[in-house]
């Protein structure tokens, strides 16, 4: 009973902390420890964090640095955002697939992209996924609080950036974070 109570307390604490971060970002008060951040180092850090998780599920993590970039940002928060996207990609992908983490530059913006080969997301839900506590019907049976993607958005907005997602041509979804360089 005590172990269950402790687990429930930890879940509630994560929920409250996530909501606080999102609320602070929405109010423009999310504290960022800014410094020069290289996109390549962000991707390498996330791959180090999730390498074993992906390996256990027989998913290959692929780093694709098309165009590296640097920004004035909070390294820890950016790792948190990309890690959340990678965690979701691994969670919803089947074994023997890959998750690609990209760095690119488009129209003067640095772009992080995370692409999976999962089932994709219904077009009507692509905009809703960024809302606080929103969960796609098909994901309601899996673990999660429905805060991850809204926290990703909050971190991007705190960096004066934006987020988006689209379904890939064959299978899966690509999520992106667009940041001013």
mmCIF file of C-alpha atoms in Angstrom:
data_model
loop_
_atom_site.group_PDB
_atom_site.id
_atom_site.type_symbol
_atom_site.label_atom_id
_atom_site.label_comp_id
_atom_site.label_asym_id
_atom_site.label_seq_id
_atom_site.Cartn_x
_atom_site.Cartn_y
_atom_site.Cartn_z
ATOM 1 C CA UNK A 1 0.000 0.000 0.000
ATOM 2 C CA UNK A 2 2.867 2.363 0.820
ATOM 3 C CA UNK A 3 4.576 1.642 -2.503
ATOM 4 C CA UNK A 4 1.320 2.388 -4.345
ATOM 5 C CA UNK A 5 0.929 5.593 -2.340
ATOM 6 C CA UNK A 6 4.501 6.647 -3.180
ATOM 7 C CA UNK A 7 3.998 5.926 -6.904
ATOM 8 C CA UNK A 8 0.743 7.889 -6.923
ATOM 9 C CA UNK A 9 2.430 10.781 -5.099
ATOM 10 C CA UNK A 10 5.242 10.834 -7.690
ATOM 11 C CA UNK A 11 2.694 10.851 -10.531
ATOM 12 C CA UNK A 12 0.794 13.736 -8.924
ATOM 13 C CA UNK A 13 4.048 15.663 -8.389
ATOM 14 C CA UNK A 14 4.983 15.204 -12.077
ATOM 15 C CA UNK A 15 1.511 16.397 -13.067
ATOM 16 C CA UNK A 16 1.683 19.494 -10.865
ATOM 17 C CA UNK A 17 5.239 20.350 -11.990
ATOM 18 C CA UNK A 18 4.272 19.918 -15.634
ATOM 19 C CA UNK A 19 1.212 22.127 -15.271
ATOM 20 C CA UNK A 20 3.296 24.764 -13.447
ATOM 21 C CA UNK A 21 5.919 24.787 -16.231
ATOM 22 C CA UNK A 22 3.252 25.101 -18.902
ATOM 23 C CA UNK A 23 1.461 27.859 -16.976
ATOM 24 C CA UNK A 24 4.707 29.770 -16.454
ATOM 25 C CA UNK A 25 5.549 29.488 -20.135
ATOM 26 C CA UNK A 26 2.065 30.678 -21.070
ATOM 27 C CA UNK A 27 2.477 33.677 -18.791
ATOM 28 C CA UNK A 28 5.939 34.382 -20.180
ATOM 29 C CA UNK A 29 7.609 33.695 -16.840
ATOM 30 C CA UNK A 30 9.233 30.295 -17.475
ATOM 31 C CA UNK A 31 12.785 30.692 -16.193
ATOM 32 C CA UNK A 32 15.331 29.910 -18.895
ATOM 33 C CA UNK A 33 19.066 29.582 -18.244
ATOM 34 C CA UNK A 34 20.197 30.879 -21.613
ATOM 35 C CA UNK A 35 23.515 30.222 -23.232
ATOM 36 C CA UNK A 36 24.927 29.244 -26.606
ATOM 37 C CA UNK A 37 23.418 25.862 -27.498
ATOM 38 C CA UNK A 38 24.473 23.685 -30.439
ATOM 39 C CA UNK A 39 21.805 21.560 -32.108
ATOM 40 C CA UNK A 40 24.230 18.672 -32.569
ATOM 41 C CA UNK A 41 24.912 18.494 -28.806
ATOM 42 C CA UNK A 42 21.181 18.523 -28.019
ATOM 43 C CA UNK A 43 20.595 15.566 -30.345
ATOM 44 C CA UNK A 44 23.614 13.669 -29.000
ATOM 45 C CA UNK A 45 22.395 14.190 -25.421
ATOM 46 C CA UNK A 46 18.919 12.884 -26.242
ATOM 47 C CA UNK A 47 20.338 9.840 -28.028
ATOM 48 C CA UNK A 48 22.517 9.138 -24.975
ATOM 49 C CA UNK A 49 19.420 9.376 -22.747
ATOM 50 C CA UNK A 50 17.193 7.140 -24.885
ATOM 51 C CA UNK A 51 19.683 4.791 -26.550
ATOM 52 C CA UNK A 52 19.041 1.896 -24.178
ATOM 53 C CA UNK A 53 15.271 2.410 -24.170
ATOM 54 C CA UNK A 54 15.212 2.289 -27.973
ATOM 55 C CA UNK A 55 17.568 -0.690 -28.050
ATOM 56 C CA UNK A 56 15.324 -2.623 -25.638
ATOM 57 C CA UNK A 57 12.412 -2.073 -27.998
ATOM 58 C CA UNK A 58 14.575 -2.887 -31.064
ATOM 59 C CA UNK A 59 14.201 0.643 -32.426
ATOM 60 C CA UNK A 60 17.131 2.364 -34.065
ATOM 61 C CA UNK A 61 17.772 6.011 -33.113
ATOM 62 C CA UNK A 62 19.262 7.873 -36.055
ATOM 63 C CA UNK A 63 20.929 11.275 -35.791
ATOM 64 C CA UNK A 64 20.631 13.302 -38.993
ATOM 65 C CA UNK A 65 22.447 16.634 -38.755
ATOM 66 C CA UNK A 66 21.493 18.123 -42.124
ATOM 67 C CA UNK A 67 22.501 21.622 -41.043
ATOM 68 C CA UNK A 68 23.776 22.204 -37.508
ATOM 69 C CA UNK A 69 22.812 25.462 -35.845
ATOM 70 C CA UNK A 70 23.388 27.352 -32.617
ATOM 71 C CA UNK A 71 20.855 29.343 -30.642
ATOM 72 C CA UNK A 72 20.739 31.362 -27.456
ATOM 73 C CA UNK A 73 18.652 29.003 -25.368
ATOM 74 C CA UNK A 74 18.265 26.836 -22.311
ATOM 75 C CA UNK A 75 20.110 23.585 -23.025
ATOM 76 C CA UNK A 76 18.315 21.608 -20.292
ATOM 77 C CA UNK A 77 14.849 22.717 -21.424
ATOM 78 C CA UNK A 78 15.645 22.019 -25.094
ATOM 79 C CA UNK A 79 16.906 18.539 -24.219
ATOM 80 C CA UNK A 80 13.699 18.044 -22.224
ATOM 81 C CA UNK A 81 11.575 19.027 -25.231
ATOM 82 C CA UNK A 82 13.397 16.867 -27.783
ATOM 83 C CA UNK A 83 13.577 13.979 -25.294
ATOM 84 C CA UNK A 84 9.811 14.144 -24.871
ATOM 85 C CA UNK A 85 9.318 13.867 -28.634
ATOM 86 C CA UNK A 86 11.746 10.936 -28.809
ATOM 87 C CA UNK A 87 10.055 9.227 -25.852
ATOM 88 C CA UNK A 88 6.695 9.470 -27.637
ATOM 89 C CA UNK A 89 8.190 8.270 -30.921
ATOM 90 C CA UNK A 90 9.655 5.195 -29.211
ATOM 91 C CA UNK A 91 6.446 4.562 -27.270
ATOM 92 C CA UNK A 92 4.252 4.527 -30.390
ATOM 93 C CA UNK A 93 6.646 2.781 -32.787
ATOM 94 C CA UNK A 94 6.842 -0.933 -33.422
ATOM 95 C CA UNK A 95 9.974 -2.996 -32.999
ATOM 96 C CA UNK A 96 12.427 -3.117 -35.910
ATOM 97 C CA UNK A 97 11.700 0.463 -36.986
ATOM 98 C CA UNK A 98 13.681 3.667 -36.594
ATOM 99 C CA UNK A 99 13.269 7.100 -35.067
ATOM 100 C CA UNK A 100 15.120 9.905 -36.838
ATOM 101 C CA UNK A 101 16.197 13.029 -34.951
ATOM 102 C CA UNK A 102 17.147 15.856 -37.301
ATOM 103 C CA UNK A 103 18.728 19.264 -37.154
ATOM 104 C CA UNK A 104 18.118 21.619 -40.061
ATOM 105 C CA UNK A 105 17.901 25.282 -41.003
ATOM 106 C CA UNK A 106 14.903 26.646 -42.907
ATOM 107 C CA UNK A 107 14.315 30.318 -43.691
ATOM 108 C CA UNK A 108 16.640 31.479 -40.920
ATOM 109 C CA UNK A 109 15.150 29.197 -38.267
ATOM 110 C CA UNK A 110 16.769 26.221 -36.593
ATOM 111 C CA UNK A 111 14.538 23.173 -36.808
ATOM 112 C CA UNK A 112 14.580 20.015 -34.723
ATOM 113 C CA UNK A 113 12.541 17.175 -36.226
ATOM 114 C CA UNK A 114 11.665 13.811 -34.712
ATOM 115 C CA UNK A 115 10.191 11.293 -37.157
ATOM 116 C CA UNK A 116 8.798 7.892 -36.265
ATOM 117 C CA UNK A 117 7.332 4.991 -38.198
ATOM 118 C CA UNK A 118 4.344 4.528 -35.924
ATOM 119 C CA UNK A 119 0.646 4.486 -36.841
ATOM 120 C CA UNK A 120 0.399 8.235 -37.496
ATOM 121 C CA UNK A 121 -2.169 10.634 -36.093
ATOM 122 C CA UNK A 122 -5.618 11.358 -37.488
ATOM 123 C CA UNK A 123 -5.559 14.685 -39.360
ATOM 124 C CA UNK A 124 -8.339 16.115 -37.165
ATOM 125 C CA UNK A 125 -6.175 15.548 -34.065
ATOM 126 C CA UNK A 126 -2.870 17.021 -35.291
ATOM 127 C CA UNK A 127 -3.633 20.491 -33.910
ATOM 128 C CA UNK A 128 -5.239 19.245 -30.688
ATOM 129 C CA UNK A 129 -2.227 17.179 -29.572
ATOM 130 C CA UNK A 130 -0.472 20.311 -28.287
ATOM 131 C CA UNK A 131 -3.304 21.140 -25.852
ATOM 132 C CA UNK A 132 -2.804 20.578 -22.129
ATOM 133 C CA UNK A 133 -4.113 17.181 -20.911
ATOM 134 C CA UNK A 134 -5.220 16.151 -24.419
ATOM 135 C CA UNK A 135 -4.702 12.490 -25.298
ATOM 136 C CA UNK A 136 -5.502 10.830 -28.596
ATOM 137 C CA UNK A 137 -8.167 8.142 -28.185
ATOM 138 C CA UNK A 138 -5.815 5.374 -29.330
ATOM 139 C CA UNK A 139 -3.212 6.355 -26.691
ATOM 140 C CA UNK A 140 -5.492 6.450 -23.673
ATOM 141 C CA UNK A 141 -4.542 2.927 -22.616
ATOM 142 C CA UNK A 142 -0.802 3.710 -22.529
ATOM 143 C CA UNK A 143 1.114 5.483 -19.786
ATOM 144 C CA UNK A 144 1.205 9.253 -19.812
ATOM 145 C CA UNK A 145 -0.418 12.336 -18.365
ATOM 146 C CA UNK A 146 -1.279 14.264 -21.520
ATOM 147 C CA UNK A 147 1.186 17.030 -20.665
ATOM 148 C CA UNK A 148 4.260 16.093 -22.686
ATOM 149 C CA UNK A 149 3.460 17.772 -25.981
ATOM 150 C CA UNK A 150 2.000 20.861 -24.334
ATOM 151 C CA UNK A 151 5.253 21.166 -22.363
ATOM 152 C CA UNK A 152 7.225 20.825 -25.620
ATOM 153 C CA UNK A 153 5.145 23.665 -27.045
ATOM 154 C CA UNK A 154 5.617 25.763 -23.906
ATOM 155 C CA UNK A 155 9.405 25.348 -24.090
ATOM 156 C CA UNK A 156 9.420 26.270 -27.791
ATOM 157 C CA UNK A 157 7.250 29.350 -27.175
ATOM 158 C CA UNK A 158 9.474 30.413 -24.254
ATOM 159 C CA UNK A 159 12.339 30.373 -26.804
ATOM 160 C CA UNK A 160 10.214 32.498 -29.217
ATOM 161 C CA UNK A 161 9.681 29.419 -31.388
ATOM 162 C CA UNK A 162 6.833 27.224 -32.564
ATOM 163 C CA UNK A 163 5.879 23.569 -32.930
ATOM 164 C CA UNK A 164 4.017 21.422 -35.415
ATOM 165 C CA UNK A 165 3.435 17.902 -36.639
ATOM 166 C CA UNK A 166 2.505 16.169 -39.863
ATOM 167 C CA UNK A 167 1.983 12.607 -40.991
ATOM 168 C CA UNK A 168 4.690 11.075 -43.144
ATOM 169 C CA UNK A 169 3.922 9.851 -46.656
ATOM 170 C CA UNK A 170 4.235 6.135 -45.887
ATOM 171 C CA UNK A 171 3.843 5.753 -42.121
ATOM 172 C CA UNK A 172 4.445 7.604 -38.899
ATOM 173 C CA UNK A 173 4.529 11.216 -37.841
ATOM 174 C CA UNK A 174 7.122 13.988 -37.847
ATOM 175 C CA UNK A 175 7.120 16.477 -34.977
ATOM 176 C CA UNK A 176 9.147 19.666 -35.228
ATOM 177 C CA UNK A 177 10.331 22.551 -33.106
ATOM 178 C CA UNK A 178 11.199 25.732 -34.994
ATOM 179 C CA UNK A 179 13.487 28.178 -33.185
ATOM 180 C CA UNK A 180 14.967 31.554 -34.149
ATOM 181 C CA UNK A 181 18.744 31.365 -34.609
#
